[in-house]
Amino acid sequence: MADLQDDLYPATEVGRVDGALGEAEPCPAEAVVVPPETYRPVSDPDDAPLTRAHAVLAAHPVADGYSGLPQALRRLPWYDLDLGESAVDTDVPRLRKGQVGAVFWSLHLPEDVHGDRAVGATLDQLDLAKGVVAAHDEGLRPARTAGQVADARNCGRVAVLFGPAGAAALGDSLGILRSLHALGLRVLTLTGASWAGEAGLTRFGEEVVREMNRVGMIADLSYASDRTVRRVLTVSKAPVLFTRSAARALRPHPANLPDELLTEVGEAQGLCLVPLSAGQTGPTVRDVADHLDHVRTLAGPECVGLSGTYDTGGAHPQELGDTSCYPRLIAELLRRGWEESEVALLTWGNVQRVLRGTDFFARAAQQRRPPSAATIADLDG
């Protein structure tokens, strides 16, 4: 992977977004989504689809939106991800074979962990995840920004971003939100809290979203209620993620999105990461490709991505059993007539856009707004 081509976006632009706040150029009041450069083909259209898939992924590897590896490793007495680990779906050799360039590691907790215990348990998960990356630094590298993700890929490492974590990890405190962000948490799922439920966001929930925008933490809306989704799309000025959501019209599932919401996600320039999950998308590669086609049609090619959901305990479609299998899915999309430029956005460019947009807006917001001192008692009573 060390010889991968340059990022879809210029390195100088990424560096400007990720630099120190004091060195930044004046930022506009709202985040600006910078379109990708004109795509340059990297393969011969006469090649077989799998050969073309490998060529596209060499230049634009997969940014995998959800992995349960930290929790899976906690159950093992010993492991070595550099050599290979058959007890899990993910290790460095299979990430390389699958041409994965970045992955989000979930810090979600078991359902019976909540309240004050959730804060400490999330910190334990984050500490474990950081330790795993540090122990496998020949293959993995921690990353927080679009620039660091690109740097890791260009150095032949897989970038690891920490998150999503559950909303319970905040303990209803914006101070804890800022502390978790400072420790490296990048994504927060807005479910499982009193301020983000079936009725939508409370006043404190809206303040959480605004503070997430200010510090540069991404909102994950998978499994959120439709009212919460719509309110976050209105309140958030930075792009949002759905870390594991497919099309409800094709397969009913609580995390899958109805067509009207997929259209709204596209209008808001959010990002729906379609999971490689038999329960959510179906038992075959073709089923996953059907969901990707559907989301692309409704939300647009700039608003669809991939989420492996490996090491979460769920079943995966045939031929997509572990992280080495992504080229098979990309080959199926090429057979269906996806343009290479659309595949490049699906695998890499769209996640980079969200990371860059989130950081860009945070830099602007920090110049305009101090850290919020609001409490849930102040706003929700």
Coordinates of C-alpha atoms in Angstrom, one line a residue:
M1 CA 0.0 0.0 0.0
A2 CA 3.0 2.3 0.3
D3 CA 2.9 3.0 -3.4
L4 CA -0.7 4.2 -3.5
Q5 CA -1.5 7.2 -5.6
D6 CA -2.2 10.6 -4.1
D7 CA -5.4 11.2 -2.3
L8 CA -8.5 12.2 -4.2
Y9 CA -8.0 15.7 -2.8
P10 CA -4.7 17.7 -2.9
A11 CA -2.5 17.2 0.1
T12 CA -2.0 20.9 0.5
E13 CA -5.7 21.4 0.8
V14 CA -6.0 18.7 3.4
G15 CA -3.1 20.2 5.4
R16 CA -4.8 23.6 5.4
V17 CA -7.9 22.1 7.0
D18 CA -5.9 20.1 9.6
G19 CA -3.4 22.8 10.6
A20 CA -3.3 24.8 13.8
L21 CA -6.2 27.1 14.3
G22 CA -4.0 30.2 14.5
E23 CA -2.5 29.5 11.1
A24 CA -5.8 29.1 9.3
E25 CA -7.1 31.4 6.6
P26 CA -10.3 33.2 7.6
C27 CA -13.2 30.7 7.5
P28 CA -16.7 31.4 6.1
A29 CA -19.7 31.3 8.4
E30 CA -20.7 27.9 7.1
A31 CA -18.8 24.8 6.1
V32 CA -18.0 24.6 2.4
V33 CA -18.0 21.3 0.7
V34 CA -15.2 21.3 -1.8
P35 CA -15.9 19.1 -4.8
P36 CA -13.4 16.4 -5.8
E37 CA -11.0 17.0 -8.7
T38 CA -11.8 15.6 -12.1
Y39 CA -11.4 11.8 -11.8
R40 CA -8.6 10.2 -13.8
P41 CA -9.2 6.6 -14.8
V42 CA -6.8 4.1 -13.2
S43 CA -7.7 1.0 -15.1
D44 CA -8.4 -0.3 -18.6
P45 CA -12.2 -0.6 -19.2
D46 CA -11.5 -3.8 -21.2
D47 CA -10.0 -5.5 -18.1
A48 CA -12.1 -8.1 -16.2
P49 CA -14.2 -6.5 -13.4
L50 CA -12.1 -8.0 -10.6
T51 CA -8.9 -6.8 -12.1
R52 CA -10.4 -3.3 -12.5
A53 CA -11.6 -3.4 -9.0
H54 CA -8.1 -4.1 -7.6
A55 CA -6.8 -1.2 -9.8
V56 CA -9.4 1.3 -8.5
L57 CA -8.9 0.2 -4.9
A58 CA -5.1 0.6 -5.2
A59 CA -5.7 4.3 -5.8
H60 CA -8.9 4.7 -3.7
P61 CA -8.9 2.1 -0.9
V62 CA -11.9 1.3 1.3
A63 CA -12.7 3.6 4.2
D64 CA -14.7 1.1 6.3
G65 CA -17.3 2.9 8.4
Y66 CA -17.8 0.4 11.3
S67 CA -15.8 -2.4 12.9
G68 CA -16.5 -4.1 16.2
L69 CA -12.9 -5.3 16.6
P70 CA -12.1 -3.7 20.0
Q71 CA -14.9 -5.5 21.7
A72 CA -14.1 -8.7 19.9
L73 CA -10.5 -8.6 21.0
R74 CA -11.5 -8.0 24.6
R75 CA -12.7 -11.6 24.7
L76 CA -9.4 -13.1 23.4
P77 CA -6.6 -14.1 25.8
W78 CA -4.0 -13.5 23.2
Y79 CA -3.9 -12.2 19.6
D80 CA -1.5 -10.9 16.9
L81 CA -3.1 -8.9 14.2
D82 CA 0.2 -8.4 12.3
L83 CA 0.6 -12.1 11.7
G84 CA -3.1 -12.9 11.3
E85 CA -5.8 -13.8 13.7
S86 CA -8.4 -16.4 12.8
A87 CA -10.6 -15.8 15.8
V88 CA -11.8 -12.5 14.4
D89 CA -12.8 -11.2 11.0
T90 CA -10.1 -8.5 10.8
D91 CA -6.3 -8.6 10.9
V92 CA -3.6 -6.6 9.0
P93 CA -3.0 -9.2 6.3
R94 CA -6.7 -9.4 5.4
L95 CA -7.1 -5.6 5.6
R96 CA -4.3 -5.3 3.0
K97 CA -5.8 -8.1 0.8
G98 CA -9.1 -6.3 0.9
Q99 CA -7.4 -3.0 0.1
V100 CA -8.7 -1.2 3.2
G101 CA -7.1 2.2 3.8
A102 CA -9.1 3.4 6.8
V103 CA -11.5 1.9 9.4
F104 CA -13.7 3.3 12.2
W105 CA -13.5 1.2 15.3
S106 CA -16.7 1.1 17.3
L107 CA -16.6 1.8 21.0
H108 CA -20.3 0.8 21.5
L109 CA -21.0 -1.0 24.7
P110 CA -23.1 -4.0 25.6
E111 CA -26.8 -3.1 26.1
D112 CA -26.6 -3.7 29.9
V113 CA -24.0 -1.0 30.4
H114 CA -25.6 2.4 30.9
G115 CA -25.7 5.4 33.2
D116 CA -22.5 6.4 35.0
R117 CA -20.9 3.0 34.1
A118 CA -21.1 3.9 30.4
V119 CA -18.6 6.8 30.8
G120 CA -15.9 4.6 32.4
A121 CA -16.6 1.7 30.1
T122 CA -16.2 3.9 27.1
L123 CA -12.9 5.2 28.4
D124 CA -11.8 1.6 28.9
Q125 CA -12.8 0.7 25.3
L126 CA -10.9 3.8 24.0
D127 CA -7.8 2.8 26.0
L128 CA -8.0 -0.7 24.7
A129 CA -8.3 0.5 21.1
K130 CA -5.4 2.8 21.4
G131 CA -3.3 0.0 22.9
V132 CA -4.1 -2.3 20.0
V133 CA -3.1 0.2 17.4
A134 CA 0.2 1.1 19.3
A135 CA 1.0 -2.7 19.5
H136 CA 0.6 -3.1 15.8
D137 CA 2.2 0.1 14.5
E138 CA 3.7 -1.7 11.4
G139 CA 0.2 -2.1 10.0
L140 CA -2.0 0.4 11.8
R141 CA -1.9 4.1 12.6
P142 CA -4.3 6.2 14.7
A143 CA -5.9 9.1 12.8
R144 CA -8.3 11.9 13.6
T145 CA -8.4 14.1 10.5
A146 CA -8.6 13.7 6.7
G147 CA -5.0 14.6 6.4
Q148 CA -3.8 12.0 9.0
V149 CA -5.9 9.4 7.2
A150 CA -4.3 10.2 3.9
D151 CA -0.8 10.3 5.5
A152 CA -1.4 6.8 7.1
R153 CA -2.4 5.4 3.7
N154 CA 0.5 6.9 1.9
C155 CA 2.9 5.3 4.5
G156 CA 1.4 1.9 3.9
R157 CA -0.6 1.8 7.1
V158 CA -4.3 1.4 7.7
A159 CA -5.7 4.5 9.4
V160 CA -7.8 3.7 12.5
L161 CA -10.4 6.3 13.7
F162 CA -12.0 5.8 17.1
G163 CA -15.8 5.8 17.1
P164 CA -18.7 5.7 17.1
A165 CA -19.4 5.6 20.8
G166 CA -22.9 5.6 22.3
A167 CA -24.5 8.8 23.5
A168 CA -24.6 7.4 27.0
A169 CA -20.8 7.8 27.1
L170 CA -21.3 11.6 27.6
G171 CA -23.0 11.2 31.0
D172 CA -25.2 14.1 29.9
S173 CA -22.2 16.4 30.1
L174 CA -20.8 18.7 27.4
G175 CA -17.5 18.8 29.3
I176 CA -17.2 15.0 28.9
L177 CA -18.0 15.4 25.2
R178 CA -15.0 17.8 24.9
S179 CA -12.8 15.5 26.9
L180 CA -13.7 12.4 24.8
H181 CA -12.9 14.4 21.6
A182 CA -9.6 15.5 23.0
L183 CA -8.8 11.8 23.7
G184 CA -9.5 10.9 20.1
L185 CA -13.2 10.0 19.9
R186 CA -14.3 11.0 16.4
V187 CA -18.0 9.8 16.1
L188 CA -20.9 9.8 18.5
T189 CA -24.1 7.8 17.9
L190 CA -27.2 9.9 18.9
T191 CA -29.3 7.1 20.4
G192 CA -29.8 5.7 23.9
A193 CA -30.0 9.1 25.7
S194 CA -32.9 11.0 27.2
W195 CA -32.2 13.9 24.9
A196 CA -32.3 12.0 21.7
G197 CA -35.2 9.6 21.5
E198 CA -38.4 8.8 19.6
A199 CA -39.7 12.3 20.2
G200 CA -36.6 13.8 18.6
L201 CA -34.0 16.1 20.2
T202 CA -34.6 18.0 23.3
R203 CA -33.2 21.5 23.8
F204 CA -30.1 19.9 25.5
G205 CA -29.9 17.4 22.6
E206 CA -29.7 20.3 20.1
E207 CA -27.0 21.9 22.2
V208 CA -25.0 18.6 22.1
V209 CA -25.2 18.7 18.3
R210 CA -24.0 22.3 18.2
E211 CA -21.1 21.5 20.5
M212 CA -20.2 18.5 18.4
N213 CA -20.1 20.8 15.4
R214 CA -17.9 23.2 17.3
V215 CA -15.3 20.6 18.5
G216 CA -15.4 18.6 15.3
M217 CA -17.1 15.4 16.3
I218 CA -19.3 13.6 13.8
A219 CA -22.9 12.7 14.5
D220 CA -23.9 9.1 13.7
L221 CA -27.6 8.7 13.2
S222 CA -28.0 4.9 12.5
Y223 CA -30.8 3.5 14.7
A224 CA -32.0 7.1 15.6
S225 CA -35.7 7.8 15.3
D226 CA -36.9 9.6 12.2
R227 CA -37.7 12.7 14.2
T228 CA -34.2 12.8 15.7
V229 CA -32.7 12.3 12.2
R230 CA -34.7 15.2 10.7
R231 CA -33.9 17.5 13.6
V232 CA -30.2 16.8 13.5
L233 CA -30.2 17.4 9.7
T234 CA -31.7 20.8 10.5
V235 CA -29.5 21.7 13.5
S236 CA -26.1 20.4 12.3
K237 CA -24.0 22.6 10.0
A238 CA -21.4 19.8 9.6
P239 CA -22.0 16.6 7.6
V240 CA -23.6 13.7 9.4
L241 CA -23.0 9.9 9.1
F242 CA -25.2 6.9 9.2
T243 CA -22.5 4.3 10.1
R244 CA -24.6 1.2 9.3
S245 CA -27.8 2.0 7.4
A246 CA -29.2 0.5 4.2
A247 CA -32.5 0.9 2.3
R248 CA -35.6 0.0 4.2
A249 CA -37.5 -0.3 0.9
L250 CA -35.4 -3.3 0.0
R251 CA -35.1 -4.9 3.5
P252 CA -37.0 -3.8 6.6
H253 CA -34.7 -3.2 9.5
P254 CA -34.7 -0.6 12.3
A255 CA -31.4 0.9 11.2
N256 CA -32.3 1.1 7.5
L257 CA -33.6 4.3 6.1
P258 CA -36.9 4.9 4.2
D259 CA -36.7 6.5 0.8
E260 CA -37.9 9.9 1.9
L261 CA -35.1 10.1 4.5
L262 CA -32.5 8.9 2.0
T263 CA -33.5 11.8 -0.2
E264 CA -33.2 14.2 2.7
V265 CA -29.8 12.8 3.5
G266 CA -28.7 13.6 0.0
E267 CA -30.0 17.1 0.1
A268 CA -28.1 17.7 3.4
Q269 CA -24.9 16.1 2.0
G270 CA -24.8 13.5 4.7
L271 CA -23.3 10.1 4.2
C272 CA -25.1 6.7 4.4
L273 CA -22.7 3.8 4.9
V274 CA -24.3 0.6 3.7
P275 CA -23.4 -2.3 5.9
L276 CA -22.1 -5.7 4.7
S277 CA -24.6 -7.4 7.0
A278 CA -26.8 -10.3 6.0
G279 CA -29.5 -9.1 8.4
Q280 CA -29.7 -5.6 6.9
T281 CA -28.8 -6.0 3.3
G282 CA -29.4 -9.7 2.4
P283 CA -27.4 -12.9 2.0
T284 CA -25.5 -12.2 -1.2
V285 CA -23.1 -9.8 -2.8
R286 CA -25.9 -8.9 -5.2
D287 CA -28.1 -7.9 -2.4
V288 CA -25.5 -5.5 -1.0
A289 CA -25.0 -4.1 -4.5
D290 CA -28.8 -3.6 -4.8
H291 CA -28.8 -1.4 -1.6
L292 CA -25.8 0.6 -2.9
D293 CA -27.6 1.2 -6.2
H294 CA -30.8 2.3 -4.3
V295 CA -29.0 4.7 -2.0
R296 CA -26.9 6.1 -4.9
T297 CA -30.1 6.7 -6.9
L298 CA -31.9 8.5 -4.0
A299 CA -29.1 10.3 -2.1
G300 CA -26.6 10.6 -4.9
P301 CA -23.1 9.1 -5.5
E302 CA -21.5 11.7 -3.1
C303 CA -23.6 10.4 -0.2
V304 CA -23.1 6.6 -0.1
G305 CA -20.2 4.6 1.4
L306 CA -19.3 1.2 2.9
S307 CA -19.6 -0.2 6.4
G308 CA -18.1 -3.7 6.9
T309 CA -19.7 -4.3 10.4
Y310 CA -17.1 -7.0 10.8
D311 CA -16.5 -8.5 14.3
T312 CA -19.9 -7.4 15.5
G313 CA -21.2 -10.9 15.9
G314 CA -23.6 -10.7 12.9
A315 CA -23.7 -12.8 9.8
H316 CA -22.3 -11.4 6.5
P317 CA -23.3 -12.0 2.9
Q318 CA -21.8 -14.9 1.0
E319 CA -18.4 -14.1 -0.5
L320 CA -18.1 -11.1 2.0
G321 CA -17.1 -13.0 5.1
D322 CA -14.2 -10.9 6.2
T323 CA -12.2 -7.7 5.5
S324 CA -10.3 -9.3 2.6
C325 CA -13.5 -9.5 0.4
Y326 CA -14.1 -5.9 -0.6
P327 CA -12.7 -6.4 -4.2
R328 CA -15.5 -8.9 -4.9
L329 CA -18.1 -6.2 -4.1
I330 CA -16.4 -3.6 -6.1
A331 CA -16.2 -6.0 -9.1
E332 CA -20.0 -6.5 -8.8
L333 CA -20.6 -2.7 -8.9
L334 CA -18.3 -2.4 -12.0
R335 CA -20.3 -5.1 -13.7
R336 CA -23.4 -3.1 -13.1
G337 CA -22.0 -0.1 -14.8
W338 CA -20.8 2.0 -11.9
E339 CA -18.3 4.6 -13.2
E340 CA -14.8 4.3 -11.6
S341 CA -15.2 7.9 -10.4
E342 CA -18.4 6.8 -8.5
V343 CA -16.5 3.8 -7.0
A344 CA -13.7 6.1 -5.9
L345 CA -16.2 8.3 -4.0
L346 CA -17.9 5.2 -2.5
T347 CA -14.7 3.7 -1.1
W348 CA -12.7 6.7 -0.1
G349 CA -13.7 10.1 -1.3
N350 CA -17.0 10.5 0.5
V351 CA -15.6 9.6 4.0
Q352 CA -12.8 12.1 3.3
R353 CA -15.3 14.7 2.4
V354 CA -17.2 14.3 5.7
L355 CA -13.9 14.4 7.7
R356 CA -12.8 17.5 5.9
G357 CA -16.1 19.2 6.1
T358 CA -16.5 18.5 9.8
D359 CA -13.0 19.9 10.6
F360 CA -13.5 22.9 8.4
F361 CA -16.7 23.9 10.1
A362 CA -15.2 23.3 13.6
R363 CA -12.4 25.7 12.8
A364 CA -15.0 28.3 11.8
A365 CA -17.2 27.7 14.8
Q366 CA -14.4 27.9 17.3
Q367 CA -13.6 31.4 16.1
R368 CA -17.2 32.5 16.7
R369 CA -18.4 30.5 19.7
P370 CA -16.8 29.6 23.1
P371 CA -17.3 26.2 24.7
S372 CA -20.9 25.7 25.8
A373 CA -21.5 25.7 29.6
A374 CA -25.1 24.5 29.3
T375 CA -26.3 21.6 31.4
I376 CA -29.2 19.2 30.9
A377 CA -30.8 20.7 34.0
D378 CA -30.6 24.2 32.5
L379 CA -32.2 23.3 29.2
D380 CA -34.4 20.3 29.8
G381 CA -35.3 20.8 33.5

